């Protein structure tokens, strides 16, 4: 068991996107992709790459920081 190694397991809610930064990223990316129709000659992979490149790195760090705060609150059993 993991406890025998001195680790304490942490059980998270089954659906908790606030604890997973990639969920926040996908939400923004999907919003960017939905704003404009795909041109016939344009590849979806190219559109995704362009949309990804418009998301500032600072936003990605913010996603991670937010999730970290949420995980700490959950770990300390405080409310979200």
Short mmCIF file of C-alpha atoms in Angstrom, two decimals:
data_model
loop_
_atom_site.label_atom_id
_atom_site.label_comp_id
_atom_site.label_asym_id
_atom_site.label_seq_id
_atom_site.Cartn_x
_atom_site.Cartn_y
_atom_site.Cartn_z
CA UNK A 1 0.00 0.00 0.00
CA UNK A 2 1.02 3.56 -0.60
CA UNK A 3 0.62 4.37 3.09
CA UNK A 4 3.43 1.94 3.96
CA UNK A 5 5.81 4.23 2.05
CA UNK A 6 4.86 7.18 4.24
CA UNK A 7 2.56 8.73 1.64
CA UNK A 8 -0.98 9.85 2.32
CA UNK A 9 -3.41 9.18 -0.53
CA UNK A 10 -5.62 12.08 -1.53
CA UNK A 11 -8.97 11.25 -3.05
CA UNK A 12 -10.36 13.87 -5.38
CA UNK A 13 -13.92 14.37 -6.55
CA UNK A 14 -14.77 12.38 -9.71
CA UNK A 15 -15.35 15.51 -11.82
CA UNK A 16 -13.14 18.38 -10.72
CA UNK A 17 -11.89 20.47 -13.67
CA UNK A 18 -10.75 23.21 -11.29
CA UNK A 19 -8.05 20.80 -10.08
CA UNK A 20 -6.75 20.12 -13.58
CA UNK A 21 -5.11 23.02 -15.49
CA UNK A 22 -5.53 21.33 -18.87
CA UNK A 23 -9.32 21.62 -18.51
CA UNK A 24 -8.99 25.40 -18.21
CA UNK A 25 -6.73 25.44 -21.27
CA UNK A 26 -9.18 23.34 -23.32
CA UNK A 27 -12.04 25.68 -22.41
CA UNK A 28 -10.17 28.70 -23.79
CA UNK A 29 -8.93 26.82 -26.85
CA UNK A 30 -12.41 25.53 -27.71
CA UNK A 31 -13.77 29.07 -27.40
CA UNK A 32 -11.16 30.36 -29.84
CA UNK A 33 -11.89 27.58 -32.32
CA UNK A 34 -15.65 28.11 -32.19
CA UNK A 35 -15.44 31.82 -33.06
CA UNK A 36 -14.54 31.24 -36.70
CA UNK A 37 -15.61 28.64 -39.19
CA UNK A 38 -12.91 26.43 -40.59
CA UNK A 39 -11.99 27.42 -44.12
CA UNK A 40 -12.22 24.59 -46.65
CA UNK A 41 -8.52 24.64 -47.45
CA UNK A 42 -7.47 25.09 -43.84
CA UNK A 43 -6.51 22.06 -41.77
CA UNK A 44 -7.96 21.67 -38.30
CA UNK A 45 -4.48 20.94 -36.93
CA UNK A 46 -3.24 24.26 -38.36
CA UNK A 47 -6.15 26.14 -36.79
CA UNK A 48 -5.49 24.48 -33.44
CA UNK A 49 -1.79 25.39 -33.61
CA UNK A 50 -2.62 29.01 -34.43
CA UNK A 51 -5.13 29.22 -31.59
CA UNK A 52 -2.63 27.69 -29.13
CA UNK A 53 -0.04 30.26 -30.11
CA UNK A 54 -2.41 33.11 -29.19
CA UNK A 55 -2.69 31.99 -25.56
CA UNK A 56 -0.05 33.84 -23.52
CA UNK A 57 2.30 31.78 -21.39
CA UNK A 58 1.27 33.85 -18.37
CA UNK A 59 -2.27 32.49 -18.71
CA UNK A 60 -0.91 28.93 -18.56
CA UNK A 61 0.99 29.74 -15.37
CA UNK A 62 -2.20 31.24 -13.95
CA UNK A 63 -4.07 28.00 -14.70
CA UNK A 64 -1.44 26.01 -12.81
CA UNK A 65 -1.41 28.44 -9.88
CA UNK A 66 -5.20 28.38 -9.63
CA UNK A 67 -5.27 24.58 -9.67
CA UNK A 68 -2.51 24.44 -7.06
CA UNK A 69 -4.50 26.72 -4.74
CA UNK A 70 -7.61 24.60 -5.26
CA UNK A 71 -5.70 21.39 -4.51
CA UNK A 72 -4.25 22.89 -1.32
CA UNK A 73 -7.72 24.01 -0.21
CA UNK A 74 -9.11 20.58 -0.97
CA UNK A 75 -6.23 18.91 0.88
CA UNK A 76 -6.83 21.14 3.89
CA UNK A 77 -10.54 20.31 3.63
CA UNK A 78 -11.62 23.90 3.19
CA UNK A 79 -14.47 24.76 0.87
CA UNK A 80 -13.99 25.71 -2.74
#
